Coordinates of C-alpha atoms and ligand atoms in Angstrom, one line a residue:
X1 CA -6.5 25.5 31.2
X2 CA -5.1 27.1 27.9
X3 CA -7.5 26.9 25.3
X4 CA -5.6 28.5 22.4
X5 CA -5.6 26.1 19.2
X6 CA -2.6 23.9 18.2
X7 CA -1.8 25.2 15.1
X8 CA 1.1 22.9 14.5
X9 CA 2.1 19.3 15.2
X10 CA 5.4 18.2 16.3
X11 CA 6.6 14.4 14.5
X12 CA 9.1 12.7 16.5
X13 CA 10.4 11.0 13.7
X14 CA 11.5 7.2 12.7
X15 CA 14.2 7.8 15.2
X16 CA 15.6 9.6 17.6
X17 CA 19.6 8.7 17.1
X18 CA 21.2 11.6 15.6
X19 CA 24.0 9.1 14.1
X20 CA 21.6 6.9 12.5
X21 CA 19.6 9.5 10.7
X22 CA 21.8 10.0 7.3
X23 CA 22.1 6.6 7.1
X24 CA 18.4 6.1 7.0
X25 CA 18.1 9.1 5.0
X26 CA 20.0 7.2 2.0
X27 CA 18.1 3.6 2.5
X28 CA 14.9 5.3 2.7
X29 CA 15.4 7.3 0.0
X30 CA 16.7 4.6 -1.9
X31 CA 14.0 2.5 -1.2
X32 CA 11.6 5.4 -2.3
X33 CA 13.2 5.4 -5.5
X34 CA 12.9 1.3 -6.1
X35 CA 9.1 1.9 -5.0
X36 CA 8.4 4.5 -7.7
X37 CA 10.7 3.2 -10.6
X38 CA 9.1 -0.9 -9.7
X39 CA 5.7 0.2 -9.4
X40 CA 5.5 2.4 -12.9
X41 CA 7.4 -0.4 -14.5
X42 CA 4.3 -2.5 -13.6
X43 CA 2.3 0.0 -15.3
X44 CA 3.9 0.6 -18.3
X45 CA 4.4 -3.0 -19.1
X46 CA 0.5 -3.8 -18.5
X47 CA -0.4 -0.7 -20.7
X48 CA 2.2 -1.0 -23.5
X49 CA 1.7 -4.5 -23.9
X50 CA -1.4 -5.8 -25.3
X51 CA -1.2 -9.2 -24.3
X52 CA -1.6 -8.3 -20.9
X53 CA -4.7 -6.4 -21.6
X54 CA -6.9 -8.9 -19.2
X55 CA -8.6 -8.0 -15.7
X56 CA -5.8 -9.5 -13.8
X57 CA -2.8 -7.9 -15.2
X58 CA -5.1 -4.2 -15.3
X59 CA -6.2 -4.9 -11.5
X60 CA -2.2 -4.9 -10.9
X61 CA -1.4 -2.5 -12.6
X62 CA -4.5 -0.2 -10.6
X63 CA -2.4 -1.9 -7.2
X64 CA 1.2 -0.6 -8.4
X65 CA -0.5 3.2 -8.9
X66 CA -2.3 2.6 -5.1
X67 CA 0.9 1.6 -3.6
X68 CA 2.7 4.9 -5.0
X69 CA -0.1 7.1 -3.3
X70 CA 0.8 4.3 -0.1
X71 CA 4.3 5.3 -0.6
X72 CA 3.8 9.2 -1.2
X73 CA 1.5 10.5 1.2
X74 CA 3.6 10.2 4.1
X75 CA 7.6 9.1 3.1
X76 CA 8.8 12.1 1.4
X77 CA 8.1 14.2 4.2
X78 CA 9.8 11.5 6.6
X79 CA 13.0 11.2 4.3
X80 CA 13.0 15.4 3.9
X81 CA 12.4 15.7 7.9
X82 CA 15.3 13.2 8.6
X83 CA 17.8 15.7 8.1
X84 CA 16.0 19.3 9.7
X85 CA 16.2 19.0 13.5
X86 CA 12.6 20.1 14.8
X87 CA 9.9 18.2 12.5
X88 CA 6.6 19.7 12.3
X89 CA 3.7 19.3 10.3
X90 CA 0.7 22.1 10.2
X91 CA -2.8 20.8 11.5
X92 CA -4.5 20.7 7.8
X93 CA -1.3 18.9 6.3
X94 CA -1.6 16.3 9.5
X95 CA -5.7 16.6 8.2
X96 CA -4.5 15.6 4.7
X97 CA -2.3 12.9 6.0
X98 CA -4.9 11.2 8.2
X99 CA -7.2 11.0 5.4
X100 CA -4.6 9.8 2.3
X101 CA -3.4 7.0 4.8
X102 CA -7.2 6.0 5.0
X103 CA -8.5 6.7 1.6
X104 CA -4.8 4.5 0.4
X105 CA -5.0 2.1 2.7
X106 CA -8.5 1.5 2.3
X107 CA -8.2 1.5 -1.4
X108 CA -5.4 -1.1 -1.2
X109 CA -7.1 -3.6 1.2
X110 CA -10.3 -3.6 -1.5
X111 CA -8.2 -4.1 -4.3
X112 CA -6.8 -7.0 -3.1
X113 CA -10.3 -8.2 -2.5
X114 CA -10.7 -7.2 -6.4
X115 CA -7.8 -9.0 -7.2
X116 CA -9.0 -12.2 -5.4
X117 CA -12.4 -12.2 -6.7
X118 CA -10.6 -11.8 -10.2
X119 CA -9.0 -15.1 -9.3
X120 CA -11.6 -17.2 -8.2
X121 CA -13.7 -16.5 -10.7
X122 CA -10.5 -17.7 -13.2
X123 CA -9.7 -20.7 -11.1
X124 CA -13.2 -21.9 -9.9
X125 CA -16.0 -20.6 -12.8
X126 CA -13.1 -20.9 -15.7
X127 CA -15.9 -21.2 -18.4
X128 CA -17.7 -18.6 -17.2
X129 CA -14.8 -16.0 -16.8
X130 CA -15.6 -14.5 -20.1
X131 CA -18.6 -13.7 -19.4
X132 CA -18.5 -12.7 -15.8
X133 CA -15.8 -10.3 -16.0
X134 CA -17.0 -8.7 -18.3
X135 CA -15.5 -5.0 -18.8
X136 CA -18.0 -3.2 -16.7
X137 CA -17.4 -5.7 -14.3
X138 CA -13.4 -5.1 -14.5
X139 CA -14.3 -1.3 -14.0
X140 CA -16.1 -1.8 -11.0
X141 CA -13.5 -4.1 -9.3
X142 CA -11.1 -0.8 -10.5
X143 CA -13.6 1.9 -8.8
X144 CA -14.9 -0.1 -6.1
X145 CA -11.4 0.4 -4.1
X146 CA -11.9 3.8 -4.3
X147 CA -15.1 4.2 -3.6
X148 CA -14.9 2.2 -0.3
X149 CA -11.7 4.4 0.6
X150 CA -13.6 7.5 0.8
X151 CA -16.4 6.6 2.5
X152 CA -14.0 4.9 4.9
X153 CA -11.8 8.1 5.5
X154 CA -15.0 10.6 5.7
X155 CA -16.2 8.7 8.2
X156 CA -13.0 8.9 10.4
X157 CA -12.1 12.0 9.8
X158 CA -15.7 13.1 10.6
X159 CA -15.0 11.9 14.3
X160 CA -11.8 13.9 14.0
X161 CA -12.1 16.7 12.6
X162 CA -13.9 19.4 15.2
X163 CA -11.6 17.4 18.3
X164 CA -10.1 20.9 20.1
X165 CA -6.4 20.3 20.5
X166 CA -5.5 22.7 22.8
X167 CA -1.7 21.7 24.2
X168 CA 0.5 18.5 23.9
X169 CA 1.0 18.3 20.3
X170 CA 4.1 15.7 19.9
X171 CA 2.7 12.8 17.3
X172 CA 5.3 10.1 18.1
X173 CA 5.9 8.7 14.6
X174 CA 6.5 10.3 11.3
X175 CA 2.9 10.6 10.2
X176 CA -0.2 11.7 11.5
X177 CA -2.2 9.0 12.2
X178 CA -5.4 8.5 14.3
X179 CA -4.9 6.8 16.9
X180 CA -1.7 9.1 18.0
X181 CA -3.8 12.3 17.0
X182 CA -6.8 11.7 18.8
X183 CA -5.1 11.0 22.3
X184 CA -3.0 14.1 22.1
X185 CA -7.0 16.3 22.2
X186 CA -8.2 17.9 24.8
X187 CA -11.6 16.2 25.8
X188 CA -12.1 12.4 26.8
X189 CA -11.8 10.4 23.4
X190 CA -12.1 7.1 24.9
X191 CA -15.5 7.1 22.7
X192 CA -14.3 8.2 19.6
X193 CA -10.9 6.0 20.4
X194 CA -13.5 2.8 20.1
X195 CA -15.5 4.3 17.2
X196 CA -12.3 4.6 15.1
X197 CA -11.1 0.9 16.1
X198 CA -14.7 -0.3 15.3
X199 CA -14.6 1.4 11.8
X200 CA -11.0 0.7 10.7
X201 CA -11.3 -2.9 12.4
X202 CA -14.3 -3.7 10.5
X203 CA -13.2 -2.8 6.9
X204 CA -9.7 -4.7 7.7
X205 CA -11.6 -7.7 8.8
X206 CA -14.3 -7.9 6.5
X207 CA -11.8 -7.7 3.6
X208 CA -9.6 -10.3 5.0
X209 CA -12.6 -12.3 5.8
X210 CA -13.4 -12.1 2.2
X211 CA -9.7 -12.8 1.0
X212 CA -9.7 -15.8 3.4
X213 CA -12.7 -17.2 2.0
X214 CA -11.7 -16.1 -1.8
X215 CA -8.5 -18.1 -1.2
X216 CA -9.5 -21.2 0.6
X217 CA -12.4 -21.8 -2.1
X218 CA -9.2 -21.5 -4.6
X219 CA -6.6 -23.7 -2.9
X220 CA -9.2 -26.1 -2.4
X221 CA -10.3 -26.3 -6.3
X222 CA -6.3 -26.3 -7.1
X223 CA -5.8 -29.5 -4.8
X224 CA -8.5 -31.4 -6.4
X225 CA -7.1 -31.1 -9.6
X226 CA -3.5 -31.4 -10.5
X227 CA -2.8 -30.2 -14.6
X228 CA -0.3 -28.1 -15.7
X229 CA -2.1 -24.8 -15.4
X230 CA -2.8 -25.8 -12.1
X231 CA 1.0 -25.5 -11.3
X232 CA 0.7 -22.1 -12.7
X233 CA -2.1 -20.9 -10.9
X234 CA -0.5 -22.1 -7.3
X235 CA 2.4 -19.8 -7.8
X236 CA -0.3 -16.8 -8.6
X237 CA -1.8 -17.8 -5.2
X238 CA 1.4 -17.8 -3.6
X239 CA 2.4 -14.4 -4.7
X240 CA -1.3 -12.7 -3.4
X241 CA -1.1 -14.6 -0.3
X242 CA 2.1 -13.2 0.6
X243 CA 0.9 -10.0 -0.4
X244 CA -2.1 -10.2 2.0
X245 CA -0.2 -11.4 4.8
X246 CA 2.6 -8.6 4.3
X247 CA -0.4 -6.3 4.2
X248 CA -2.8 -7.3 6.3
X249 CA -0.4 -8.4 9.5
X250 CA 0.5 -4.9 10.5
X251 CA -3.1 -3.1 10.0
X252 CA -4.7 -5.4 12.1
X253 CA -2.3 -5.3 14.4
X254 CA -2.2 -1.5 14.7
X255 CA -6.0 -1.2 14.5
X256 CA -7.8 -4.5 15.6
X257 CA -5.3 -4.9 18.3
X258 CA -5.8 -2.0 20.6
X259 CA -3.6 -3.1 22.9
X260 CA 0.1 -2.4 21.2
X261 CA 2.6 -0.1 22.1
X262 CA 3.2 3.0 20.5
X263 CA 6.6 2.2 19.4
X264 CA 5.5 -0.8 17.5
X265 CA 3.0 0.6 15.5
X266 CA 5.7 3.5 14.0
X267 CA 8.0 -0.1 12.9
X268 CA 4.8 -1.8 11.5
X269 CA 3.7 1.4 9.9
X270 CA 7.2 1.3 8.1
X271 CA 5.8 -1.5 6.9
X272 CA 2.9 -1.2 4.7
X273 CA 4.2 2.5 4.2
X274 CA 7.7 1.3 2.3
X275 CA 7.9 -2.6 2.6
X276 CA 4.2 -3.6 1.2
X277 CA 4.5 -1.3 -1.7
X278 CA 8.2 -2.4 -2.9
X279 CA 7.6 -6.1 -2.3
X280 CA 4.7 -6.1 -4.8
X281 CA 6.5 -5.5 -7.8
X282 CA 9.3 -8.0 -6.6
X283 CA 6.5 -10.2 -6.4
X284 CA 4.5 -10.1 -9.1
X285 CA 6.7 -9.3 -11.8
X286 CA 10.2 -12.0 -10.8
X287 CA 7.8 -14.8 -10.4
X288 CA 5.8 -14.1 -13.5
X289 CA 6.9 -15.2 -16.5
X290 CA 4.4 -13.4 -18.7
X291 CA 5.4 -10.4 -16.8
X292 CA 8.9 -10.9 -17.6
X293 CA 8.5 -11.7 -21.1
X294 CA 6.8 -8.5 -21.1
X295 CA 9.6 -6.5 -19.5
X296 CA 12.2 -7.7 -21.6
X297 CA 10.0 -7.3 -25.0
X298 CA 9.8 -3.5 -23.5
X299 CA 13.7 -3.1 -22.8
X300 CA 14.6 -4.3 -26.2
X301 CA 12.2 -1.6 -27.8
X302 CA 13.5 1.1 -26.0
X303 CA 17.0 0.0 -25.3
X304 CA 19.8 -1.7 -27.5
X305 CA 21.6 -4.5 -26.0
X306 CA 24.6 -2.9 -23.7
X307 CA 22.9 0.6 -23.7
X308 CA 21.7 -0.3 -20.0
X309 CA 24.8 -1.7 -18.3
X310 CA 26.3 1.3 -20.1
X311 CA 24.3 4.0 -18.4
X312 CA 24.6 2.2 -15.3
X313 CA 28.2 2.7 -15.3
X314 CA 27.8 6.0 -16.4
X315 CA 25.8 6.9 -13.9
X316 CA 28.2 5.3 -10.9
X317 CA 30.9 7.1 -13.1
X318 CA 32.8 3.3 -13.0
X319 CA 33.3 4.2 -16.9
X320 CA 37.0 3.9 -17.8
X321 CA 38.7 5.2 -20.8
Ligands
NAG1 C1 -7.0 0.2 -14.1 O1 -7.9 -0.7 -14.8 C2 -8.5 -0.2 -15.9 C3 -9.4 -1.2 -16.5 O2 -10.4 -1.7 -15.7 C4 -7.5 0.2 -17.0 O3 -8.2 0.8 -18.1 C5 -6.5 1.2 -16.4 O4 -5.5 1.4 -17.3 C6 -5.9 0.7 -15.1 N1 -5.1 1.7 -14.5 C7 -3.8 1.6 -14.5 C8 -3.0 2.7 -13.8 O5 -3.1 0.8 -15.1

């Protein structure tokens, strides 16, 4: 047997049509662009305007800056290694990778916990909400993501981390993940193969416990009573449940499921890689009108009427004389 150490890992890509590559290479760069610009839009509306100063609008403003690290650990290198022939990714970068999409992902599942929790307490203790979420309380909701994210990726990078990879090294998707990394070592990891399930299955179903509990106590207050507000607060609901669902779906799939193929696991990870992290914004902000009002206060301080369509145009160089 050859024992001398991978040094190197070998992605096989989003896919393997030569033809198709460019044309991915400018929707995925695209989309890339729409995540960034969306998600610091988020951010600068919540922090420039004072009105949205409340634990809600700062917990989504925390989820648009996780869903840029969800978006940047991983797709720049995949829309960069679309156009070289021979993708490869050194073992500590395929490291690094491992534990962002685990610290991220983590981080994202407990925020939406956060984010529920936020809601409940609005919809179900609404004269207490003062004085529950108070702002230590809103700053633990903000660390507690990341807190959980780290001990959740030490842990599986711990089982991970002294594997000896000694000769396949071909990841088949555009990432390192663990599941693909682990079967390409050495030694029998049909142990470690369950211990890394076990962990990532328990923190995506306990959080999704959680959010199914958070959310049927809140649908059920929201049918019993039927004001105005309520109307309001149902389309709030709708907006995090589809989150959830979007988010939620292909991680248990790819981890609690241990059956699926390969193949589908590199389509869902497209998923809450690219999809979860641009829908949020399209989410939050088109069906929120304070949101909106937000946004458009913003564009008329920093832009005069026209000035947009006009650099637009500039920009597609449609300007004519
Ligand atoms: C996250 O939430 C905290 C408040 O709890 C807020 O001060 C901070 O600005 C938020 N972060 C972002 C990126 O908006």
């Amino acid at each position: 047997m050859n024992h001398s150490r991978v040094t190197e890992f070998v992605l096989l890509g989003l896919s393997s049509s030569k033809e198709l590559q460019p044309l991915l290479f400018l929707v995925f760069s695209l989309l890339y662009l729409a995540i960034l610009l969306g998600n610091f839009l988020i951010i600068l509306t919540v922090t420039s305007d004072s009105r949205l100063h409340t634990p809600m609008y700062f917990l989504l403003a925390n989820l648009s800056f996780i869903d840029m690290c969800v978006a940047s650990f991983a797709t720049p290198k995949m829309i960069a290694d679309l156009l070289v022939e021979r993708k490869t990714i050194s073992f500590e970068a395929c490291l690094t990778q491992i534990f962002c999409v685990h610290l991220f992902a983590g981080g994202e599942m407990v925020i939406l916990v956060s984010m529920a929790f936020d809601r409940y307490v609005a919809i179900c203790k609404p004269l207490h909400y003062m004085t529950i979420m108070s702002r230590r309380v809103c700053i633990i909701l903000v660390l507690l993501p990341w807190s959980v994210g780290l001990v959740h990726t030490t842990s599986q990078l711990a089982f991970t981390v002294n594997l000896p990879f000694c000769g396949p090294n071909q990841v088949d998707s555009f990432f390192c993940d663990l599941p693909l990394v682990t079967k390409l070592a050495c030694v029998d990891t049909y142990v470690i193969s369950l211990l890394i399930v076990a962990d990532s299955g328990f923190l995506t179903l306990s959080s999704f416990l959680l959010l199914v509990v958070s959310y049927t106590m809140i649908l059920i207050t929201v049918r019993s009573r039927s004001s105005a507000s309520m109307a309001k607060a149902r389309s709030t609901l709708t907006a995090h449940i589809t989150v959830v669902i979007l988010f939620f779906g292909p991680c248990i799939f790819i981890y609690v499921w241990p059956f699926s193929g390969y193949s589908v696991d590199k389509v869902l990870a497209v998923f809450y890689t690219i999809f979860t992290p641009i829908l949020n914004p399209v989410i939050y902000t088109l069906r929120n009108k304070e949101m909106k009002a937000a946004m458009s206060k913003l564009k008329s301080r920093y832009l005069k009427p026209g000035q947009v369509s006009a650099v637009i145009r500039n920009a597609l160089f449609l300007e004519t004389k």
